[in-house]
Coordinates of C-alpha atoms and ligand atoms in Angstrom, one line a residue:
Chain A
X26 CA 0.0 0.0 0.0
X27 CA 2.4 2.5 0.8
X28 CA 6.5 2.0 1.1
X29 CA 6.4 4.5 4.5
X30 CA 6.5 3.0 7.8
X31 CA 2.5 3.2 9.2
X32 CA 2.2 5.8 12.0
X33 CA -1.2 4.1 12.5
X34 CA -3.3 1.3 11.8
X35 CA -7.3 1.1 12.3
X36 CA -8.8 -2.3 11.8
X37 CA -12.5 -3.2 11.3
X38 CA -13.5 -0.2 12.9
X39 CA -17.2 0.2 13.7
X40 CA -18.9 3.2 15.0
X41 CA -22.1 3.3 16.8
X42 CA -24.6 6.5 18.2
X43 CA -27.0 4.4 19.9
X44 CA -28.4 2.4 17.7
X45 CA -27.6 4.0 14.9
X46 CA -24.1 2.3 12.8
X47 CA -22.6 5.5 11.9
X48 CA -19.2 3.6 10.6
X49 CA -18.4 0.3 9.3
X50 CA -15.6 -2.1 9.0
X51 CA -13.0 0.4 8.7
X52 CA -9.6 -0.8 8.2
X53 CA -6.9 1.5 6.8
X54 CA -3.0 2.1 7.4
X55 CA -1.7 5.8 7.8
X56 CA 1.5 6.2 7.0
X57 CA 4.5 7.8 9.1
X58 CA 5.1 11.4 8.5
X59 CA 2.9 12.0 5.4
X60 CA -0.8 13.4 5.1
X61 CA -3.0 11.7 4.5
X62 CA -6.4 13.4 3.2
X63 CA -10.0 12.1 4.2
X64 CA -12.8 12.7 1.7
X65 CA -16.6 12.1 1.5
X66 CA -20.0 13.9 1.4
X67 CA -21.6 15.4 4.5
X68 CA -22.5 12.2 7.1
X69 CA -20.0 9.6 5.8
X70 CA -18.4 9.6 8.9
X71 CA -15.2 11.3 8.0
X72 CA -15.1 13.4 11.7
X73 CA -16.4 10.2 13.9
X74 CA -13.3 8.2 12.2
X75 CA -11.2 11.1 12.8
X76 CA -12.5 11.6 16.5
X77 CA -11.7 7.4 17.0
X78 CA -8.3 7.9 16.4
X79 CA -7.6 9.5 19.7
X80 CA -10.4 8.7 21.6
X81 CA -12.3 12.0 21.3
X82 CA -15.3 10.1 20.9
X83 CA -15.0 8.8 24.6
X84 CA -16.2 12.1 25.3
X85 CA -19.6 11.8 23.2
X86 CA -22.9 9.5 25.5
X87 CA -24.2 6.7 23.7
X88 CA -20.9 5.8 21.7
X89 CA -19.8 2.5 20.9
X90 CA -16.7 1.7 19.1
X91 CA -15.6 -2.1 17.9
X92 CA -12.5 -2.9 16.2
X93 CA -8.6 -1.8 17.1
X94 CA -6.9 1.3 16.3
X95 CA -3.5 0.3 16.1
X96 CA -0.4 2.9 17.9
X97 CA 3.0 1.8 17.8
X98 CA 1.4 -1.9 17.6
X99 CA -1.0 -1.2 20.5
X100 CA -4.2 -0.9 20.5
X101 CA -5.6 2.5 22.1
X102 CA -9.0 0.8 23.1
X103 CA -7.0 -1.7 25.4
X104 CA -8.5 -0.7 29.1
X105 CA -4.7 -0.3 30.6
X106 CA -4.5 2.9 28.0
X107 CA -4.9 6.6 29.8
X108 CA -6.7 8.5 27.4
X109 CA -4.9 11.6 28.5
X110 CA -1.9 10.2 26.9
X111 CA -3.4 8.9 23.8
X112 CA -4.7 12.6 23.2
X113 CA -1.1 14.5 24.1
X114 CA 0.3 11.8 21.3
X115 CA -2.5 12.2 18.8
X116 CA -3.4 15.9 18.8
X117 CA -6.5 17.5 17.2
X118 CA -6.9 20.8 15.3
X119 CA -10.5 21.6 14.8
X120 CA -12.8 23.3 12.2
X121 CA -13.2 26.7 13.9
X122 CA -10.3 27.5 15.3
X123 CA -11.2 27.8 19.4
X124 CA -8.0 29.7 21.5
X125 CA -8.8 29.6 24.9
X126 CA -9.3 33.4 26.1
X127 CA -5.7 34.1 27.4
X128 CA -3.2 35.5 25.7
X129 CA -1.0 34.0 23.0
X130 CA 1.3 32.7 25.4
X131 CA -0.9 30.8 27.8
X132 CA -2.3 29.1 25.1
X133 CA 0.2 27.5 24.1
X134 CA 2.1 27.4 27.6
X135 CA -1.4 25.5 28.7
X136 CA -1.0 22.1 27.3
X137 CA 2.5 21.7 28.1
X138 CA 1.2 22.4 31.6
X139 CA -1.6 20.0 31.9
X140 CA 0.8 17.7 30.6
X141 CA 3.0 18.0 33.9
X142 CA 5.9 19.9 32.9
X143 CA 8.3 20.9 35.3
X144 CA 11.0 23.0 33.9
X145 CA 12.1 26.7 34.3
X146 CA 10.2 29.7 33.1
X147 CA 12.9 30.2 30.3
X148 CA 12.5 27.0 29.3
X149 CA 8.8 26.8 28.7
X150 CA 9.4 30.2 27.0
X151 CA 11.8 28.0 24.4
X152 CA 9.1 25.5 24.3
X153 CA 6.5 28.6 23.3
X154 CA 8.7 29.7 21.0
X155 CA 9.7 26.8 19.3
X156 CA 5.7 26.2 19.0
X157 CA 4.8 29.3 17.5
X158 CA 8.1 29.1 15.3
X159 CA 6.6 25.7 13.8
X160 CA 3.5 26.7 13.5
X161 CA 4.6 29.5 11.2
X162 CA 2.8 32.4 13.5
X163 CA 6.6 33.5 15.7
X164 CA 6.8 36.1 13.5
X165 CA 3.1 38.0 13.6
X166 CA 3.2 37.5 17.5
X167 CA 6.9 37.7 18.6
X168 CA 5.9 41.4 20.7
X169 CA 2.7 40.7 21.5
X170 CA 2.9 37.6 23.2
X171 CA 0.6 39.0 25.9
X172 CA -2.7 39.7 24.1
X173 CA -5.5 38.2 23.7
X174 CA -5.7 34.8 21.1
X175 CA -8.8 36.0 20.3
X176 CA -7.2 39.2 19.1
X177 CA -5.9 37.8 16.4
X178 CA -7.2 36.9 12.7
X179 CA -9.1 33.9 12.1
X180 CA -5.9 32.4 10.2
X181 CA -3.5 33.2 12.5
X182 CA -6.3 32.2 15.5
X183 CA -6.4 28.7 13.7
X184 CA -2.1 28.7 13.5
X185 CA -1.8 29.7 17.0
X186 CA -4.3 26.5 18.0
X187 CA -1.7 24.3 15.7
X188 CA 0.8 25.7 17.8
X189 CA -0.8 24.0 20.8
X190 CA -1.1 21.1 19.3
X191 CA 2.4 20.9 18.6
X192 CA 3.4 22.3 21.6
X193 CA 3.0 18.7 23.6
X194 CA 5.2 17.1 20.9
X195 CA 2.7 14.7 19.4
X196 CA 3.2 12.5 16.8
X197 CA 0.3 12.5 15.0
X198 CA -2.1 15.4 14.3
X199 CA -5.6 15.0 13.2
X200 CA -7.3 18.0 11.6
X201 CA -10.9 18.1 10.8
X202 CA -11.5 20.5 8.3
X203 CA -8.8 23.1 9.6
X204 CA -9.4 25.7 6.6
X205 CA -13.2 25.9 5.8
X206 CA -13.2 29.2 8.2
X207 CA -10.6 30.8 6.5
X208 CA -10.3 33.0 3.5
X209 CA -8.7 31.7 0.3
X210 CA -4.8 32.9 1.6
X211 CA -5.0 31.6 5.5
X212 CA -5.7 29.0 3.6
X213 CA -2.9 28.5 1.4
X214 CA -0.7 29.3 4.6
X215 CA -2.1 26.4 6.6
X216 CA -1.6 24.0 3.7
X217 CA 1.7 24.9 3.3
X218 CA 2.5 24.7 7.0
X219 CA 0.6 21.0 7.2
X220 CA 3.3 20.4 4.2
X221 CA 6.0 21.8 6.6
X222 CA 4.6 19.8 9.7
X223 CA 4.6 16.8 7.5
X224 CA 8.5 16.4 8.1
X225 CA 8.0 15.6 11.6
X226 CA 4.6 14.4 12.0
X227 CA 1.9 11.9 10.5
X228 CA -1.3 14.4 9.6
X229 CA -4.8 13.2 9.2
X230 CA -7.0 15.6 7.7
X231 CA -10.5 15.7 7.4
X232 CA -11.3 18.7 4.2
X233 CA -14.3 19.1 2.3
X234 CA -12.6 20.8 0.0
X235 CA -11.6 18.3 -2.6
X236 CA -8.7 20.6 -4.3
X237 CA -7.5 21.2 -1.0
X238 CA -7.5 17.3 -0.4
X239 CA -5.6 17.2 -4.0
X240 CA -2.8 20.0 -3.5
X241 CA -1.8 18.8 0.4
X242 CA -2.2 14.9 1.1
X243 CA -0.1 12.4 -0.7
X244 CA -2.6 9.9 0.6
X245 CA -6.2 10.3 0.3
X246 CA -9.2 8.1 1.9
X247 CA -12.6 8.3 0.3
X248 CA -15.4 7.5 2.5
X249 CA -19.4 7.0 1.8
X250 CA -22.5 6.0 3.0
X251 CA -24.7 3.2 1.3
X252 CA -28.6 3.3 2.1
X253 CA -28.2 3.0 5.4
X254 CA -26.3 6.2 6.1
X255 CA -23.3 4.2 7.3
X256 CA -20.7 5.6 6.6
X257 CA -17.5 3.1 4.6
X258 CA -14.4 3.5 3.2
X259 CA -15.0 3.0 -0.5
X260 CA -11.2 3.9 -1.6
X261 CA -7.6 4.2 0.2
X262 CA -4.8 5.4 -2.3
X263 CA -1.6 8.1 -3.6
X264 CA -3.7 11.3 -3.6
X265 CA -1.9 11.7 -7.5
X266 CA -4.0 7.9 -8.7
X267 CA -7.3 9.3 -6.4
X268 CA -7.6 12.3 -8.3
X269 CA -6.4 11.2 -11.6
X270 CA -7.5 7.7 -11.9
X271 CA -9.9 6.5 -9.3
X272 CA -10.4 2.4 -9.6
X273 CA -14.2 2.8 -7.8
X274 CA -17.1 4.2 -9.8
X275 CA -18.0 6.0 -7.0
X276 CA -14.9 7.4 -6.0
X277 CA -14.8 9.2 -9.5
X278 CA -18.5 10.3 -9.3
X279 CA -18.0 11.8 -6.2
X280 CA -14.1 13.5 -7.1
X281 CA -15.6 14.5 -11.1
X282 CA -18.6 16.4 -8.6
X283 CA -21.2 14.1 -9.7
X284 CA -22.2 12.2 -7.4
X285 CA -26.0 11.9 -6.2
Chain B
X5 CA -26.7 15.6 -14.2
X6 CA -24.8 18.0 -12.5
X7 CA -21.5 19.8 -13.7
X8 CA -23.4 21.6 -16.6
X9 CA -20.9 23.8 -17.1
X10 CA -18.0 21.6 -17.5
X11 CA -20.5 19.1 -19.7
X12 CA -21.0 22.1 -22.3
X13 CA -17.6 22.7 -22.0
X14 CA -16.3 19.6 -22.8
X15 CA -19.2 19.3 -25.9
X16 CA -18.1 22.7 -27.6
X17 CA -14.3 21.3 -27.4
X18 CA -15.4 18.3 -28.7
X19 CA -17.3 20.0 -31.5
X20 CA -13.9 21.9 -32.2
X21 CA -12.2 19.3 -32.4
X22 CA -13.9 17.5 -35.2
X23 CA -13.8 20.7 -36.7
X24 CA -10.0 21.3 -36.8
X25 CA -10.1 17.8 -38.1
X26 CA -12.0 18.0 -41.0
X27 CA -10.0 21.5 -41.6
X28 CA -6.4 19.3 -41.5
X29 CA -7.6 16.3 -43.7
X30 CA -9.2 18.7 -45.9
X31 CA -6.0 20.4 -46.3
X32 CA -4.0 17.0 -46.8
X33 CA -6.8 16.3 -49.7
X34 CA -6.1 19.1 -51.4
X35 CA -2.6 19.6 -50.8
X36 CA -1.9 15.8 -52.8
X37 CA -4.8 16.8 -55.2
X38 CA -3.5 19.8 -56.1
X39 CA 0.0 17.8 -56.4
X40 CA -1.3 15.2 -58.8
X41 CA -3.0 18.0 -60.7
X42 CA 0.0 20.6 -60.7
X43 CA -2.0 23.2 -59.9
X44 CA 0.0 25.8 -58.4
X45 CA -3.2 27.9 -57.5
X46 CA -4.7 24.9 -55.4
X47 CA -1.2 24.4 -53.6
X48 CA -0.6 28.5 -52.5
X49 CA -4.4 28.2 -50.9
X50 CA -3.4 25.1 -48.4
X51 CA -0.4 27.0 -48.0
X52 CA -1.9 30.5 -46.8
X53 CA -5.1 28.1 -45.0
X54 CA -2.5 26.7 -42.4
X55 CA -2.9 29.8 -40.7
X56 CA -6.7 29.1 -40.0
X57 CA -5.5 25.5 -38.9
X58 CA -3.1 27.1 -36.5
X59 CA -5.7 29.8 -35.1
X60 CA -8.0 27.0 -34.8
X61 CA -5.8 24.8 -32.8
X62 CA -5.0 27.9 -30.1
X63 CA -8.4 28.6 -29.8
X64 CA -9.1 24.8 -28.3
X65 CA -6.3 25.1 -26.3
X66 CA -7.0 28.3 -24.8
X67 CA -10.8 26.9 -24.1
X68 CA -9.4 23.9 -23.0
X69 CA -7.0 25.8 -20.1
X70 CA -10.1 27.7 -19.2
X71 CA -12.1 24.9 -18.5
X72 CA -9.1 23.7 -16.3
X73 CA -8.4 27.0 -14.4
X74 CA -12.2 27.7 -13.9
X75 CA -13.8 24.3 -13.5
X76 CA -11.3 22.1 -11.4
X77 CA -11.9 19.1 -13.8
X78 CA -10.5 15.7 -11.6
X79 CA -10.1 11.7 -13.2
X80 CA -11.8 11.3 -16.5
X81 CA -12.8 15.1 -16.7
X82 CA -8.6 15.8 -16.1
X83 CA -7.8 13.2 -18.5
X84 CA -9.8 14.6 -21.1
X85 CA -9.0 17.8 -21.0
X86 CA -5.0 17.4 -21.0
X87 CA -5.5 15.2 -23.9
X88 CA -7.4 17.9 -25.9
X89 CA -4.1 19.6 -25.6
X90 CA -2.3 16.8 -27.3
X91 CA -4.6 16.3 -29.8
X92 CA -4.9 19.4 -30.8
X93 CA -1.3 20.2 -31.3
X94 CA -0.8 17.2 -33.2
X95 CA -3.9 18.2 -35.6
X96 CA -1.8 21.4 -36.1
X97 CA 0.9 18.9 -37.1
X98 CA -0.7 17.1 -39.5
X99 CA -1.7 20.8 -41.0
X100 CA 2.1 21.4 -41.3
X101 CA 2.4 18.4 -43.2
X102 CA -0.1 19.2 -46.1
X103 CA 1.3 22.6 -46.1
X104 CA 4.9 21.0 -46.6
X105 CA 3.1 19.0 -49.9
X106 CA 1.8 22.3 -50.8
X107 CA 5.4 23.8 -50.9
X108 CA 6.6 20.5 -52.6
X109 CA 4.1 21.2 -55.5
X110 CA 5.6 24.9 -55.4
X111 CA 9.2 23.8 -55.6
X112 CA 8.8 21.6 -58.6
X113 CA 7.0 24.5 -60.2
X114 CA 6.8 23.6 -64.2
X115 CA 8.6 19.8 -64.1
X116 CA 6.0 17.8 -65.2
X117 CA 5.9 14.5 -63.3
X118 CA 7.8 11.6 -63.8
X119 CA 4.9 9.1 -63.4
X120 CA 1.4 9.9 -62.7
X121 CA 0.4 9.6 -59.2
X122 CA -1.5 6.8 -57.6
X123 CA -0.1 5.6 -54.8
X124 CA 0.7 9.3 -52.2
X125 CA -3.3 9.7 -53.0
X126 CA -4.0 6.3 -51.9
X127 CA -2.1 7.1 -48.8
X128 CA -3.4 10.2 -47.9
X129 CA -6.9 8.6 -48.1
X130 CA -5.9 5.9 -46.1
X131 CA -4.4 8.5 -43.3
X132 CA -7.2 11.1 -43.2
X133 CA -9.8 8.0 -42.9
X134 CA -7.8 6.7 -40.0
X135 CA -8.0 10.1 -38.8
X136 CA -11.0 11.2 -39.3
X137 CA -12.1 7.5 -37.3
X138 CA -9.6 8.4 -34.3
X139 CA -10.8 11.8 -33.8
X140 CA -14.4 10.6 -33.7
X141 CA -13.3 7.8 -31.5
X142 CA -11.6 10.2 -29.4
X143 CA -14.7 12.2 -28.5
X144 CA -16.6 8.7 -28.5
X145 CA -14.5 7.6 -26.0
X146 CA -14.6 4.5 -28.2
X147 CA -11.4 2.0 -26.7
X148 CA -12.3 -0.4 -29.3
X149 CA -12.0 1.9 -32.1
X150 CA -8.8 3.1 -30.4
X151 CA -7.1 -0.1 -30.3
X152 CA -7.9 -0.9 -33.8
X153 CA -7.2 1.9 -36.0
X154 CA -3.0 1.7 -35.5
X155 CA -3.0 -1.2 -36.5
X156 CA -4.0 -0.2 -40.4
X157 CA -0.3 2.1 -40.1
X158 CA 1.0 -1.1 -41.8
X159 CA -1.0 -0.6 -44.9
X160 CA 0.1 3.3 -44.9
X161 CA 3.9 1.8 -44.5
X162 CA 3.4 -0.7 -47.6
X163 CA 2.4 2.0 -49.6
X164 CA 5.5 3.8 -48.3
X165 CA 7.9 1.0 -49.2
X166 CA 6.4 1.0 -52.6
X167 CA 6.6 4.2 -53.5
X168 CA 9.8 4.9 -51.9
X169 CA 11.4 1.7 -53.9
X170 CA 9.8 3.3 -57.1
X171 CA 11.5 6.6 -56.6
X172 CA 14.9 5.0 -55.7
X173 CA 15.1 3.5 -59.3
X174 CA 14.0 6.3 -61.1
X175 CA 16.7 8.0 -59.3
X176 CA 19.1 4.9 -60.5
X177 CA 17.8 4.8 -63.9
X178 CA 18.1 8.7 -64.4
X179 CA 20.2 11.2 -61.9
X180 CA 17.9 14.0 -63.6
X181 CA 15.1 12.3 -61.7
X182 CA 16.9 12.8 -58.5
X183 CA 15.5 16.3 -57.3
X184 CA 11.5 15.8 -57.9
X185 CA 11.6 11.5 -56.9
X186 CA 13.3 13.4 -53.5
X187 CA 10.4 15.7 -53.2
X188 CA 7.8 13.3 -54.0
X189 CA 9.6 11.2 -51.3
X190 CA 9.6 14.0 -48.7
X191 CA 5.8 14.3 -49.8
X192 CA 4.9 10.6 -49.0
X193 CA 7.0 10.8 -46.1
X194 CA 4.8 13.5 -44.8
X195 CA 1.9 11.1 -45.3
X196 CA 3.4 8.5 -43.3
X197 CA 4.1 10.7 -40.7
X198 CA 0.3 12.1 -40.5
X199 CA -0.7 8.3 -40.0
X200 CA 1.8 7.8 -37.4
X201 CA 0.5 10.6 -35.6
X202 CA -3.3 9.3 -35.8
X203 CA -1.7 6.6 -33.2
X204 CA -0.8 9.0 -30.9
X205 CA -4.7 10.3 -31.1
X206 CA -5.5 6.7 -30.2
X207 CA -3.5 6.8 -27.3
X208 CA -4.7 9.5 -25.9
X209 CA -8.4 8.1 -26.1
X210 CA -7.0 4.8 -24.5
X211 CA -5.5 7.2 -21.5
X212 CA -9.2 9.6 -21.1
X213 CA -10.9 6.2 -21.1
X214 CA -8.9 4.2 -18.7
X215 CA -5.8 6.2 -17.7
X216 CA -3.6 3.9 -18.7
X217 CA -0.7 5.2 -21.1
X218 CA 0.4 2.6 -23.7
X219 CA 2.3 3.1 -27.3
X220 CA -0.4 1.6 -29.5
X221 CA 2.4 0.9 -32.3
X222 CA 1.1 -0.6 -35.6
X223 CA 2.5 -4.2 -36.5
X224 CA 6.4 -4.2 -36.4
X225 CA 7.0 -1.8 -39.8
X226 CA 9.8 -2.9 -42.2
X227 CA 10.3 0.1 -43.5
X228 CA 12.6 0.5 -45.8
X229 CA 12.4 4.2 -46.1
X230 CA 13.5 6.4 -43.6
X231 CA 11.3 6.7 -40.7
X232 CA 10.6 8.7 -37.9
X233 CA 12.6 11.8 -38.4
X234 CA 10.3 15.2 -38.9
X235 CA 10.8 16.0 -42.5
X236 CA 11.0 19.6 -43.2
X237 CA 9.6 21.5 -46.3
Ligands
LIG20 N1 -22.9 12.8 18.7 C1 -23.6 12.1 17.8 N2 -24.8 11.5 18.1 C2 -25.5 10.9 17.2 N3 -25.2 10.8 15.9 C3 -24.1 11.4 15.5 C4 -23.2 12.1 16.4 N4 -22.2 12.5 15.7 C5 -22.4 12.2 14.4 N5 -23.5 11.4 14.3 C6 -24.0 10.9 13.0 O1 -23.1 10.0 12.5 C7 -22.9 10.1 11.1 C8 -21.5 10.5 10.7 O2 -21.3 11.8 11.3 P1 -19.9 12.6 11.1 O3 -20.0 13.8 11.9 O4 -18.8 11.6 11.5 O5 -19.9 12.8 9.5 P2 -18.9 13.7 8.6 O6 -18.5 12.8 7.5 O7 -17.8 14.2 9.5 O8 -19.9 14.8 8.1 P3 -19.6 16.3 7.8 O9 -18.9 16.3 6.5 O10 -21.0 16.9 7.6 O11 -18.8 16.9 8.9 C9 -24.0 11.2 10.7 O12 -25.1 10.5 10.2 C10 -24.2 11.9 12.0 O13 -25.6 12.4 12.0
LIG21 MG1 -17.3 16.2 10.0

């Protein structure tokens, strides 16, 4: 499937609300430090795969999850695994971006706290630093490190919340449609920054935004739903085959923008 | 159906196509007509038409980019639409080729020919009928089609041989042969280069169809006359 090491494996996944089967018999292999694009019309289950991956859904009543999801060959479900930690190692970037309302600093400075660090003052300013540095946003904030997050433009509000994903030094980071709030050139800056991040870390990212899918991944997953509204994975591939030559039908209905 | 816009897109190009390829195997008609007849007249219109063969060919190309910049075209609709670029410029090809016959007639200016000609017309109506069959399975999307028509290059090449054997012993019999049997050799070699190109049409229906990209070459040619090079005129 792919020559790159897998960062993460999930295996017959199964998603239930209730009694609703939201996803079904997922299995698929993210490679290690590439991006890997999720695709699929509106209820597929694209976020509820996403949100499995590092146990976000744990936090949803009336979920039930079946099947493995695979981290450094163990499986995150098993009952001796802290969540806590699975989350710190698998960080999430959300649609809207959501800073905490403290200043720049803090909010990046926060994680690292929660996640019992115990250096020096100077050192956790490095560690800010560092985070803002990756996340492309040093140079926009560098003097006013003391303001507000929520002073800051809706790009550089959804960079600064990259920043505190990165800040815990995760290894994988899920996005789930990190751009659709931004205008056209945030949005080109956080692609190239996901292609930056991609050096060091495995990206999942959820887009609806199918050009968006094309110009970042180099992996892209296409999920559906059949009659039942459960959501599948119809196609795993190189995003170059996906968007040129799709072997499913329905994978080049839906990526042509005919689909229904 | 959705995608309207890229649909009538990819109609009018398709239209436009069949166009610029009636307008190049007109021009290869007439070009060997006007050979065969020595009609000087006939042979400066193809000439001064190429133009009209070149516009033509920049228009689809420009409508084709459009349609790529504006409607984000992905698998088949991708496919399509970069292989409209290669057809297109090797339609203007083939136009340079009848407007190289055209000069050939020019050149000779008042010889009268050394044999009447039979066999360049029978080639040029065995290449624009491939042709004219590739380009319509190329909008067809017709893989069958496709695969088939290459494989008539080796009737093309016979006629080649044939004619290029012919010329060789006129040229032994009589070195004051040796100028027009090198022009009417140039002149079939442009023929056999139009055919070859009607293969690369083919392939490009074989890669919008199925993306796979594949040399479709005729039957192993045995040539005996120089092949392959672009011949100039
Ligand atoms: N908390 C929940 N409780 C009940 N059903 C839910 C819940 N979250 C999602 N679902 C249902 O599960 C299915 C998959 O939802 P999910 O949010 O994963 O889809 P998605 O592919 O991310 O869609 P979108 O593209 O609209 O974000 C949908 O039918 C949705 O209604
Ligand atoms: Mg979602």
């Amino acid at each position: 499937m792919s020559d790159a090491a897998p960062a993460l494996e999930i295996r017959n996944l199964n998603v239930y609300y209730g009694d609703f089967h939201a996803v079904r018999d997922v299995s698929l292999t993210f490679p290690r430090n590439k991006i890997t694009a999720i695709i699929g019309p509106s209820g597929c289950g694209k976020s509820t795969v996403l949100r499995s991956i590092n146990r976000m859904n744990d936090l949803i009543p009336n979920v039930r999850i079946e099947g493995q999801v695979l981290f450094e060959g163990k499986n995150i479900y098993d009952p001796d695994v802290d969540p806590v930690e699975v989350r710190r190692r698998i960080g999430m970037v959300f649609q809207k971006p959501n800073p905490f309302p403290k200043s720049i600093y803090e909010n990046v400075a926060w994680g690292v706290r929660i996640n019992g660090f115990r250096g020096s003052k100077a050192e956790l300013d490095a560690l800010v630093e560092e985070a803002l540095r990756g996340a492309a946003l040093w140079d926009e904030v560098k003097d006013k490190l003391h303001q507000s997050g929520l002073s800051l433009s809706g790009g550089q509000q959804q960079r600064l919340c990259i920043a505190r994903a990165i800040a815990v030094r995760p290894e994988i980071i899920l996005m789930d449609e990190p751009a659709s709030a931004l205008d056209p050139i945030a949005t080109l800056r956080i692609e190239d920054l996901m292609r930056d991040l991609a050096r060091e870390y495995t990206i999942i990212v959820v887009t609806h935004n199918m050009q968006q899918a094309a110009r970042v991944s180099d992996y892209t997953a296409f999920f559906s739903t059949d009659e039942t509204r459960t959501g599948h994975l119809v196609e795993f591939g190189p995003t170059e085959q996906i968007f040129t030559n799709p072997k499913d039908p329905r994978t080049e209905a839906y990526i042509t923008g005919r689909f229904g | 159906m959705i995608r309207k816009t890229l649909e009538a897109r990819v109609q009018h190009l398709k239209e436009e196509l069949l166009v610029l390829g009636s307008m190049v195997e007109q021009a290869m008609q007439q070009a060997m007509d006007a050979l065969k007849r020595r009609d000087l007249d006939a042979s400066r219109r193809v000439y001064a038409n190429d133009q009209a063969i070149n516009a033509k060919r920049f228009d689809i190309e420009r409508e084709a980019i459009v349609a790529i910049a504006t409607q984000q075209p992905m698998a088949h609709d991708l496919r399509f639409l970069a292989s409209v670029l290669d057809v297109a410029s090797e339609l203007e090809r083939m136009g340079d080729y009848a407007k190289g016959i055209a000069k050939i007639n020019l050149l000779l200016g008042d010889q009268p020919l050394l044999k009447p000609l039979i066999d360049l017309p029978r080639m040029v109506d065995l290449a624009t009928s491939m042709l004219r069959r590739a380009l319509q399975a190329f909008v067809q999307g017709d893989v069958q089609a496709a695969l088939a028509i290459p494989k008539e290059d080796d009737q093309v090449d016979a006629l080649y041989n044939q004619i290029y054997r012919e010329l060789i012993t006129f040229m032994m019999q009589d070195p004051r042969t040796i100028d027009q049997a090198n022009y009417l050799l140039w002149a079939a070699h442009n023929v056999e280069r139009m055919a070859d190109r009607v293969t690369n049409i083919c392939e490009r229906t074989l890669f919008t169809v199925t993306g796979e990209m594949r040399e479709l070459d005729g039957p192993d040619d045995e040539t005996l006359a120089p092949v392959g090079g672009e011949p100039a005129a």
